[in-house]
PDB file of C-alpha atoms in Angstrom:
ATOM      1  CA  UNK A   1     150.792 -16.826 173.093  1.00 36.00           C
ATOM      2  CA  UNK A   2     152.000 -13.178 172.662  1.00 41.00           C
ATOM      3  CA  UNK A   3     151.411 -11.723 169.373  1.00 42.00           C
ATOM      4  CA  UNK A   4     154.243 -10.138 167.330  1.00 45.00           C
ATOM      5  CA  UNK A   5     154.987  -6.551 168.214  1.00 54.00           C
ATOM      6  CA  UNK A   6     152.988  -4.083 165.914  1.00 52.00           C
ATOM      7  CA  UNK A   7     154.326  -0.749 164.525  1.00 49.00           C
ATOM      8  CA  UNK A   8     153.275   2.209 166.499  1.00 47.00           C
ATOM      9  CA  UNK A   9     151.965   5.324 165.026  1.00 46.00           C
ATOM     10  CA  UNK A  10     152.816   5.705 161.304  1.00 45.00           C
ATOM     11  CA  UNK A  11     151.653   8.942 159.565  1.00 41.00           C
ATOM     12  CA  UNK A  12     148.030   9.839 159.102  1.00 41.00           C
ATOM     13  CA  UNK A  13     147.686   9.233 155.346  1.00 40.00           C
ATOM     14  CA  UNK A  14     149.015   5.646 155.826  1.00 39.00           C
ATOM     15  CA  UNK A  15     146.348   5.149 158.576  1.00 40.00           C
ATOM     16  CA  UNK A  16     143.665   6.222 156.274  1.00 46.00           C
ATOM     17  CA  UNK A  17     144.922   3.578 153.848  1.00 44.00           C
ATOM     18  CA  UNK A  18     145.471   6.077 150.999  1.00 46.00           C
ATOM     19  CA  UNK A  19     148.328   8.332 149.748  1.00 46.00           C
ATOM     20  CA  UNK A  20     148.702  11.821 151.120  1.00 48.00           C
ATOM     21  CA  UNK A  21     146.357  14.391 149.074  1.00 45.00           C
ATOM     22  CA  UNK A  22     146.535  18.070 148.927  1.00 51.00           C
ATOM     23  CA  UNK A  23     142.869  18.494 148.428  1.00 67.00           C
ATOM     24  CA  UNK A  24     140.490  19.311 151.234  1.00 81.00           C
ATOM     25  CA  UNK A  25     138.983  15.986 152.696  1.00 90.00           C
ATOM     26  CA  UNK A  26     135.744  15.761 154.463  1.00 93.00           C
ATOM     27  CA  UNK A  27     136.192  13.419 157.561  1.00 96.00           C
ATOM     28  CA  UNK A  28     133.362  12.089 159.575  1.00 96.00           C
ATOM     29  CA  UNK A  29     133.774  10.860 163.158  1.00 97.00           C
ATOM     30  CA  UNK A  30     131.063   8.343 164.244  1.00 96.00           C
ATOM     31  CA  UNK A  31     130.427   8.072 167.974  1.00 94.00           C
ATOM     32  CA  UNK A  32     127.805   6.439 170.235  1.00 89.00           C
ATOM     33  CA  UNK A  33     127.190   9.532 172.076  1.00 88.00           C
ATOM     34  CA  UNK A  34     128.505  13.022 172.817  1.00 87.00           C
ATOM     35  CA  UNK A  35     128.909  12.501 176.656  1.00 83.00           C
ATOM     36  CA  UNK A  36     132.173  12.873 178.140  1.00 80.00           C
ATOM     37  CA  UNK A  37     134.318   9.878 177.616  1.00 81.00           C
ATOM     38  CA  UNK A  38     137.768   8.775 176.519  1.00 83.00           C
ATOM     39  CA  UNK A  39     136.846   7.818 172.950  1.00 89.00           C
ATOM     40  CA  UNK A  40     134.778  11.024 172.577  1.00 90.00           C
ATOM     41  CA  UNK A  41     137.831  13.095 173.807  1.00 89.00           C
ATOM     42  CA  UNK A  42     140.146  11.449 171.426  1.00 92.00           C
ATOM     43  CA  UNK A  43     137.683  12.160 168.526  1.00 94.00           C
ATOM     44  CA  UNK A  44     137.459  15.737 169.638  1.00 94.00           C
ATOM     45  CA  UNK A  45     141.236  16.271 169.722  1.00 92.00           C
ATOM     46  CA  UNK A  46     141.496  14.672 166.222  1.00 94.00           C
ATOM     47  CA  UNK A  47     138.804  16.828 164.801  1.00 95.00           C
ATOM     48  CA  UNK A  48     140.282  19.986 166.239  1.00 94.00           C
ATOM     49  CA  UNK A  49     143.574  19.190 164.640  1.00 92.00           C
ATOM     50  CA  UNK A  50     141.988  18.088 161.329  1.00 94.00           C
ATOM     51  CA  UNK A  51     140.192  21.477 161.065  1.00 95.00           C
ATOM     52  CA  UNK A  52     143.568  23.262 161.686  1.00 93.00           C
ATOM     53  CA  UNK A  53     145.011  21.269 158.847  1.00 93.00           C
ATOM     54  CA  UNK A  54     142.368  22.490 156.485  1.00 93.00           C
ATOM     55  CA  UNK A  55     139.959  19.627 156.333  1.00 95.00           C
ATOM     56  CA  UNK A  56     136.173  19.770 156.664  1.00 95.00           C
ATOM     57  CA  UNK A  57     135.117  17.670 159.716  1.00 96.00           C
ATOM     58  CA  UNK A  58     131.705  16.382 160.905  1.00 96.00           C
ATOM     59  CA  UNK A  59     130.559  14.266 163.733  1.00 95.00           C
ATOM     60  CA  UNK A  60     127.744  11.762 163.436  1.00 94.00           C
ATOM     61  CA  UNK A  61     126.424  10.606 167.063  1.00 91.00           C
ATOM     62  CA  UNK A  62     123.764   7.799 167.561  1.00 89.00           C
ATOM     63  CA  UNK A  63     122.256   9.696 170.638  1.00 80.00           C
ATOM     64  CA  UNK A  64     118.934  11.548 170.313  1.00 63.00           C
ATOM     65  CA  UNK A  65     118.823  15.153 169.196  1.00 62.00           C
ATOM     66  CA  UNK A  66     117.121  15.983 172.544  1.00 59.00           C
ATOM     67  CA  UNK A  67     120.194  14.675 174.397  1.00 62.00           C
ATOM     68  CA  UNK A  68     122.552  17.678 174.736  1.00 62.00           C
ATOM     69  CA  UNK A  69     125.813  15.753 175.205  1.00 70.00           C
ATOM     70  CA  UNK A  70     128.497  17.596 177.109  1.00 75.00           C
ATOM     71  CA  UNK A  71     130.908  17.732 174.154  1.00 86.00           C
ATOM     72  CA  UNK A  72     128.456  18.823 171.365  1.00 88.00           C
ATOM     73  CA  UNK A  73     129.329  22.447 172.173  1.00 89.00           C
ATOM     74  CA  UNK A  74     133.024  21.772 172.139  1.00 91.00           C
ATOM     75  CA  UNK A  75     132.816  20.101 168.733  1.00 93.00           C
ATOM     76  CA  UNK A  76     130.824  23.043 167.308  1.00 92.00           C
ATOM     77  CA  UNK A  77     133.094  25.634 168.783  1.00 92.00           C
ATOM     78  CA  UNK A  78     135.926  23.883 166.955  1.00 92.00           C
ATOM     79  CA  UNK A  79     134.106  24.258 163.690  1.00 94.00           C
ATOM     80  CA  UNK A  80     132.808  20.716 163.490  1.00 95.00           C
ATOM     81  CA  UNK A  81     129.165  20.271 162.426  1.00 92.00           C
ATOM     82  CA  UNK A  82     127.230  17.848 164.668  1.00 92.00           C
ATOM     83  CA  UNK A  83     124.678  15.427 163.031  1.00 91.00           C
ATOM     84  CA  UNK A  84     122.488  13.141 165.284  1.00 88.00           C
ATOM     85  CA  UNK A  85     121.224   9.839 164.078  1.00 87.00           C
ATOM     86  CA  UNK A  86     118.909   8.573 166.775  1.00 81.00           C
ATOM     87  CA  UNK A  87     119.150   4.924 167.722  1.00 81.00           C
ATOM     88  CA  UNK A  88     115.638   3.874 168.368  1.00 78.00           C
ATOM     89  CA  UNK A  89     116.137   0.376 170.135  1.00 70.00           C
ATOM     90  CA  UNK A  90     118.666  -1.995 171.555  1.00 73.00           C
ATOM     91  CA  UNK A  91     119.038  -3.387 168.003  1.00 75.00           C
ATOM     92  CA  UNK A  92     117.820  -0.977 165.389  1.00 76.00           C
ATOM     93  CA  UNK A  93     117.684  -2.616 161.958  1.00 80.00           C
ATOM     94  CA  UNK A  94     116.825   0.708 160.357  1.00 82.00           C
ATOM     95  CA  UNK A  95     120.066   2.355 161.641  1.00 87.00           C
ATOM     96  CA  UNK A  96     122.389   1.213 158.856  1.00 86.00           C
ATOM     97  CA  UNK A  97     119.913   2.572 156.166  1.00 89.00           C
ATOM     98  CA  UNK A  98     119.626   5.952 158.124  1.00 90.00           C
ATOM     99  CA  UNK A  99     123.380   5.982 158.559  1.00 90.00           C
ATOM    100  CA  UNK A 100     123.804   5.581 154.706  1.00 90.00           C
ATOM    101  CA  UNK A 101     121.436   8.523 154.052  1.00 90.00           C
ATOM    102  CA  UNK A 102     123.337  10.687 156.544  1.00 90.00           C
ATOM    103  CA  UNK A 103     126.721   9.791 154.832  1.00 90.00           C
ATOM    104  CA  UNK A 104     125.241  10.767 151.475  1.00 88.00           C
ATOM    105  CA  UNK A 105     123.723  13.933 152.809  1.00 90.00           C
ATOM    106  CA  UNK A 106     126.887  15.194 154.566  1.00 89.00           C
ATOM    107  CA  UNK A 107     129.156  13.904 151.600  1.00 88.00           C
ATOM    108  CA  UNK A 108     131.798  12.334 153.823  1.00 92.00           C
ATOM    109  CA  UNK A 109     135.030  11.140 152.220  1.00 93.00           C
ATOM    110  CA  UNK A 110     136.612   9.330 155.108  1.00 95.00           C
ATOM    111  CA  UNK A 111     134.559   7.650 157.835  1.00 96.00           C
ATOM    112  CA  UNK A 112     136.226   7.162 161.322  1.00 98.00           C
ATOM    113  CA  UNK A 113     134.160   5.037 163.619  1.00 97.00           C
ATOM    114  CA  UNK A 114     135.052   4.817 167.318  1.00 96.00           C
ATOM    115  CA  UNK A 115     134.273   1.586 169.346  1.00 91.00           C
ATOM    116  CA  UNK A 116     131.798  -1.139 168.745  1.00 90.00           C
ATOM    117  CA  UNK A 117     128.393   0.262 168.009  1.00 90.00           C
ATOM    118  CA  UNK A 118     129.464   2.885 165.365  1.00 93.00           C
ATOM    119  CA  UNK A 119     131.591   0.104 163.744  1.00 94.00           C
ATOM    120  CA  UNK A 120     128.646  -2.294 163.547  1.00 92.00           C
ATOM    121  CA  UNK A 121     126.085   0.110 162.259  1.00 91.00           C
ATOM    122  CA  UNK A 122     128.369   2.190 159.795  1.00 93.00           C
ATOM    123  CA  UNK A 123     130.733  -0.298 158.305  1.00 93.00           C
ATOM    124  CA  UNK A 124     128.468  -1.697 155.498  1.00 93.00           C
ATOM    125  CA  UNK A 125     126.939   1.828 154.609  1.00 94.00           C
ATOM    126  CA  UNK A 126     130.475   3.281 154.257  1.00 94.00           C
ATOM    127  CA  UNK A 127     131.649   0.525 152.048  1.00 92.00           C
ATOM    128  CA  UNK A 128     128.436   0.409 149.883  1.00 92.00           C
ATOM    129  CA  UNK A 129     128.848   4.102 149.354  1.00 93.00           C
ATOM    130  CA  UNK A 130     132.680   3.624 148.486  1.00 93.00           C
ATOM    131  CA  UNK A 131     133.980   5.667 151.338  1.00 94.00           C
ATOM    132  CA  UNK A 132     137.298   5.141 153.146  1.00 94.00           C
ATOM    133  CA  UNK A 133     136.712   3.540 156.478  1.00 96.00           C
ATOM    134  CA  UNK A 134     138.983   3.745 159.547  1.00 96.00           C
ATOM    135  CA  UNK A 135     138.033   2.126 162.883  1.00 96.00           C
ATOM    136  CA  UNK A 136     139.550   2.751 166.212  1.00 96.00           C
ATOM    137  CA  UNK A 137     139.009   0.519 169.186  1.00 93.00           C
ATOM    138  CA  UNK A 138     139.588   2.340 172.452  1.00 92.00           C
ATOM    139  CA  UNK A 139     139.445  -0.718 174.956  1.00 84.00           C
ATOM    140  CA  UNK A 140     139.014  -4.408 175.480  1.00 84.00           C
ATOM    141  CA  UNK A 141     135.407  -5.693 175.189  1.00 80.00           C
ATOM    142  CA  UNK A 142     134.481  -9.123 174.182  1.00 76.00           C
ATOM    143  CA  UNK A 143     130.766  -8.868 174.623  1.00 76.00           C
ATOM    144  CA  UNK A 144     128.246 -11.705 173.713  1.00 81.00           C
ATOM    145  CA  UNK A 145     128.920 -14.267 170.962  1.00 85.00           C
ATOM    146  CA  UNK A 146     126.518 -12.292 168.751  1.00 84.00           C
ATOM    147  CA  UNK A 147     128.161  -9.012 169.433  1.00 83.00           C
ATOM    148  CA  UNK A 148     131.609 -10.550 168.586  1.00 85.00           C
ATOM    149  CA  UNK A 149     130.225 -12.085 165.408  1.00 89.00           C
ATOM    150  CA  UNK A 150     128.852  -8.658 164.406  1.00 88.00           C
ATOM    151  CA  UNK A 151     132.104  -7.024 165.107  1.00 90.00           C
ATOM    152  CA  UNK A 152     134.056  -9.505 163.074  1.00 91.00           C
ATOM    153  CA  UNK A 153     131.851  -9.168 160.187  1.00 92.00           C
ATOM    154  CA  UNK A 154     132.007  -5.325 160.343  1.00 91.00           C
ATOM    155  CA  UNK A 155     135.751  -5.285 160.916  1.00 91.00           C
ATOM    156  CA  UNK A 156     136.302  -7.211 157.587  1.00 94.00           C
ATOM    157  CA  UNK A 157     135.025  -3.982 155.759  1.00 94.00           C
ATOM    158  CA  UNK A 158     137.475  -1.504 157.310  1.00 94.00           C
ATOM    159  CA  UNK A 159     140.428  -0.257 155.357  1.00 95.00           C
ATOM    160  CA  UNK A 160     142.513   0.425 158.675  1.00 95.00           C
ATOM    161  CA  UNK A 161     141.866  -0.809 162.266  1.00 95.00           C
ATOM    162  CA  UNK A 162     143.585   1.364 164.959  1.00 95.00           C
ATOM    163  CA  UNK A 163     144.092   0.153 168.549  1.00 94.00           C
ATOM    164  CA  UNK A 164     145.137   2.659 171.094  1.00 93.00           C
ATOM    165  CA  UNK A 165     147.582   0.275 172.908  1.00 92.00           C
ATOM    166  CA  UNK A 166     149.682  -2.873 172.228  1.00 93.00           C
ATOM    167  CA  UNK A 167     147.435  -4.827 174.627  1.00 92.00           C
ATOM    168  CA  UNK A 168     144.339  -3.667 172.889  1.00 92.00           C
ATOM    169  CA  UNK A 169     145.700  -4.802 169.500  1.00 94.00           C
ATOM    170  CA  UNK A 170     146.644  -8.255 170.818  1.00 94.00           C
ATOM    171  CA  UNK A 171     143.267  -8.657 172.369  1.00 92.00           C
ATOM    172  CA  UNK A 172     141.613  -7.748 168.987  1.00 92.00           C
ATOM    173  CA  UNK A 173     143.919 -10.276 167.294  1.00 93.00           C
ATOM    174  CA  UNK A 174     143.215 -12.937 169.777  1.00 92.00           C
ATOM    175  CA  UNK A 175     139.442 -12.615 169.161  1.00 90.00           C
ATOM    176  CA  UNK A 176     139.863 -12.851 165.395  1.00 89.00           C
ATOM    177  CA  UNK A 177     138.340  -9.509 165.131  1.00 88.00           C
ATOM    178  CA  UNK A 178     140.859  -8.044 162.651  1.00 89.00           C
ATOM    179  CA  UNK A 179     143.625  -9.097 160.084  1.00 91.00           C
ATOM    180  CA  UNK A 180     147.107  -8.228 161.224  1.00 92.00           C
ATOM    181  CA  UNK A 181     147.758  -6.448 157.819  1.00 93.00           C
ATOM    182  CA  UNK A 182     145.065  -3.937 158.691  1.00 94.00           C
ATOM    183  CA  UNK A 183     145.997  -3.245 162.145  1.00 94.00           C
ATOM    184  CA  UNK A 184     147.937  -0.295 163.565  1.00 94.00           C
ATOM    185  CA  UNK A 185     148.738   0.711 167.021  1.00 95.00           C
ATOM    186  CA  UNK A 186     148.558   4.471 167.545  1.00 93.00           C
ATOM    187  CA  UNK A 187     148.887   5.673 171.121  1.00 92.00           C
ATOM    188  CA  UNK A 188     146.633   8.435 172.389  1.00 87.00           C
ATOM    189  CA  UNK A 189     148.461  11.749 172.538  1.00 80.00           C
ATOM    190  CA  UNK A 190     148.182  14.265 175.329  1.00 78.00           C
ATOM    191  CA  UNK A 191     148.582  17.971 175.197  1.00 78.00           C
ATOM    192  CA  UNK A 192     150.960  18.598 177.994  1.00 80.00           C
ATOM    193  CA  UNK A 193     150.443  22.401 177.801  1.00 80.00           C
ATOM    194  CA  UNK A 194     146.926  22.025 179.239  1.00 76.00           C
ATOM    195  CA  UNK A 195     148.408  20.624 182.443  1.00 75.00           C
ATOM    196  CA  UNK A 196     150.748  23.545 183.002  1.00 79.00           C
ATOM    197  CA  UNK A 197     148.533  26.471 183.955  1.00 75.00           C
ATOM    198  CA  UNK A 198     149.966  29.877 184.857  1.00 83.00           C
ATOM    199  CA  UNK A 199     150.619  30.464 188.548  1.00 85.00           C
ATOM    200  CA  UNK A 200     147.561  32.479 189.153  1.00 89.00           C
ATOM    201  CA  UNK A 201     145.284  29.725 187.653  1.00 86.00           C
ATOM    202  CA  UNK A 202     147.106  27.130 189.589  1.00 86.00           C
ATOM    203  CA  UNK A 203     146.557  29.148 192.826  1.00 89.00           C
ATOM    204  CA  UNK A 204     142.947  29.563 192.231  1.00 91.00           C
ATOM    205  CA  UNK A 205     142.291  25.777 191.502  1.00 87.00           C
ATOM    206  CA  UNK A 206     144.168  24.826 194.645  1.00 89.00           C
ATOM    207  CA  UNK A 207     142.159  27.307 196.643  1.00 90.00           C
ATOM    208  CA  UNK A 208     138.947  26.145 195.183  1.00 89.00           C
ATOM    209  CA  UNK A 209     139.698  22.442 196.225  1.00 87.00           C
ATOM    210  CA  UNK A 210     141.117  23.212 199.603  1.00 87.00           C
ATOM    211  CA  UNK A 211     144.744  22.351 198.569  1.00 89.00           C
ATOM    212  CA  UNK A 212     147.841  24.205 200.035  1.00 89.00           C
ATOM    213  CA  UNK A 213     150.406  25.645 197.572  1.00 88.00           C
ATOM    214  CA  UNK A 214     152.892  22.936 198.262  1.00 88.00           C
ATOM    215  CA  UNK A 215     150.516  19.854 198.603  1.00 90.00           C
ATOM    216  CA  UNK A 216     151.424  16.894 196.756  1.00 92.00           C
ATOM    217  CA  UNK A 217     148.447  15.732 194.640  1.00 91.00           C
ATOM    218  CA  UNK A 218     147.670  12.669 192.835  1.00 91.00           C
ATOM    219  CA  UNK A 219     144.966  13.088 190.138  1.00 89.00           C
ATOM    220  CA  UNK A 220     143.130  10.890 187.635  1.00 89.00           C
ATOM    221  CA  UNK A 221     140.578  11.573 184.934  1.00 86.00           C
ATOM    222  CA  UNK A 222     138.001   8.949 183.877  1.00 83.00           C
ATOM    223  CA  UNK A 223     134.510   7.676 184.253  1.00 84.00           C
ATOM    224  CA  UNK A 224     133.687   6.505 187.735  1.00 89.00           C
ATOM    225  CA  UNK A 225     132.925   2.875 186.773  1.00 86.00           C
ATOM    226  CA  UNK A 226     134.111  -0.533 187.915  1.00 87.00           C
ATOM    227  CA  UNK A 227     136.174  -1.051 184.711  1.00 80.00           C
ATOM    228  CA  UNK A 228     138.364   2.112 185.720  1.00 87.00           C
ATOM    229  CA  UNK A 229     139.181   0.571 189.209  1.00 90.00           C
ATOM    230  CA  UNK A 230     139.384   3.823 191.234  1.00 93.00           C
ATOM    231  CA  UNK A 231     139.113   1.866 194.527  1.00 94.00           C
ATOM    232  CA  UNK A 232     142.581   0.696 193.906  1.00 93.00           C
ATOM    233  CA  UNK A 233     143.802   4.428 194.032  1.00 92.00           C
ATOM    234  CA  UNK A 234     141.783   5.063 197.097  1.00 94.00           C
ATOM    235  CA  UNK A 235     143.218   2.013 198.817  1.00 94.00           C
ATOM    236  CA  UNK A 236     146.678   3.047 197.875  1.00 92.00           C
ATOM    237  CA  UNK A 237     146.169   6.556 199.349  1.00 90.00           C
ATOM    238  CA  UNK A 238     146.275   5.634 203.080  1.00 85.00           C
ATOM    239  CA  UNK A 239     150.041   4.485 203.133  1.00 90.00           C
ATOM    240  CA  UNK A 240     151.016   7.308 200.872  1.00 89.00           C
ATOM    241  CA  UNK A 241     149.494   9.703 203.377  1.00 88.00           C
ATOM    242  CA  UNK A 242     151.389   7.997 206.209  1.00 83.00           C
ATOM    243  CA  UNK A 243     154.777   8.319 204.619  1.00 85.00           C
ATOM    244  CA  UNK A 244     154.231  11.777 203.351  1.00 83.00           C
ATOM    245  CA  UNK A 245     154.344  10.890 199.614  1.00 87.00           C
ATOM    246  CA  UNK A 246     150.997  12.370 198.875  1.00 89.00           C
ATOM    247  CA  UNK A 247     148.626  14.770 200.426  1.00 90.00           C
ATOM    248  CA  UNK A 248     145.342  14.467 198.384  1.00 92.00           C
ATOM    249  CA  UNK A 249     143.719  12.413 195.571  1.00 93.00           C
ATOM    250  CA  UNK A 250     141.581  14.235 192.994  1.00 93.00           C
ATOM    251  CA  UNK A 251     139.070  12.078 190.965  1.00 93.00           C
ATOM    252  CA  UNK A 252     137.850  13.944 187.928  1.00 91.00           C
ATOM    253  CA  UNK A 253     134.784  12.340 186.238  1.00 87.00           C
ATOM    254  CA  UNK A 254     131.199  11.171 187.054  1.00 86.00           C
ATOM    255  CA  UNK A 255     129.772   7.868 186.905  1.00 86.00           C
ATOM    256  CA  UNK A 256     127.687   5.030 188.645  1.00 90.00           C
ATOM    257  CA  UNK A 257     130.400   4.103 191.200  1.00 92.00           C
ATOM    258  CA  UNK A 258     130.568   7.642 192.804  1.00 94.00           C
ATOM    259  CA  UNK A 259     128.520   6.798 195.816  1.00 94.00           C
ATOM    260  CA  UNK A 260     130.483   3.501 196.424  1.00 95.00           C
ATOM    261  CA  UNK A 261     133.867   5.360 196.096  1.00 95.00           C
ATOM    262  CA  UNK A 262     132.685   7.959 198.660  1.00 95.00           C
ATOM    263  CA  UNK A 263     131.624   5.152 201.130  1.00 95.00           C
ATOM    264  CA  UNK A 264     135.023   3.385 200.516  1.00 95.00           C
ATOM    265  CA  UNK A 265     136.927   6.706 201.157  1.00 94.00           C
ATOM    266  CA  UNK A 266     135.026   7.102 204.519  1.00 94.00           C
ATOM    267  CA  UNK A 267     135.579   3.407 205.517  1.00 94.00           C
ATOM    268  CA  UNK A 268     139.384   3.838 204.954  1.00 93.00           C
ATOM    269  CA  UNK A 269     139.467   7.091 206.814  1.00 92.00           C
ATOM    270  CA  UNK A 270     140.697   9.219 203.830  1.00 92.00           C
ATOM    271  CA  UNK A 271     137.361  10.946 202.966  1.00 92.00           C
ATOM    272  CA  UNK A 272     138.987  14.387 203.762  1.00 91.00           C
ATOM    273  CA  UNK A 273     141.820  13.702 201.422  1.00 92.00           C
ATOM    274  CA  UNK A 274     139.851  12.391 198.475  1.00 93.00           C
ATOM    275  CA  UNK A 275     138.173  15.171 196.275  1.00 92.00           C
ATOM    276  CA  UNK A 276     135.429  14.276 193.874  1.00 93.00           C
ATOM    277  CA  UNK A 277     135.697  16.985 191.281  1.00 89.00           C
ATOM    278  CA  UNK A 278     132.832  15.732 188.825  1.00 83.00           C
ATOM    279  CA  UNK A 279     132.723  16.189 185.088  1.00 71.00           C
TER     280      UNK A 279
END
């Protein structure tokens, strides 16, 4: 049964579950890692804007300090301090305690967790330390019964639960993961200026990837993984080439399915028209 349509995108203060304040707030984004990914990119864009708005912003990441993470430099360039809390095992019972110490040390006012692992490990420490807690779920993932139970327990502690789409919100409700009164739908924003380069930059990029000035190009950005279903795009390319609707397909991103996608493009006879850009 379809759930009731939820309101989309109220103002930031209401999302935090507290009235607007003039004072400078310290906001902490909690991520599984600093590798390139959709949730990580959203956190980066939020952090950049929050810094511009005059807030102090930090990132807490559960990957090891020895793991560079492609986005660490971008966060630091934006004036966001990066703190690592290494996760030692598949289930790390010490991580909530170490997360609590990190929250106290960095003195965060608002904790914003992204996806399952940060929610499960950070929810209790944040509430015990009386921090405001916002969670964003960036996709639909049921997991095992134990994982679902942990997410439900952790989600009870959040002040606001944000879903990036109506479908994601309805999925979370169907699992009993969140109460409707805590749930908001806020669609991911895109800075369109980034996709309108000047003529010289556009020409350089087209030359780099062997594209003529008037070539019609379809592009997608995402991890090369089964859940992203890039094979669908590659299979759709052949008829588009035949009717002249498209001249090339650009796949931006890396991942475990890269070799299989290259093989598929060869099998379908479109290998010359598919460009694998990488990360």
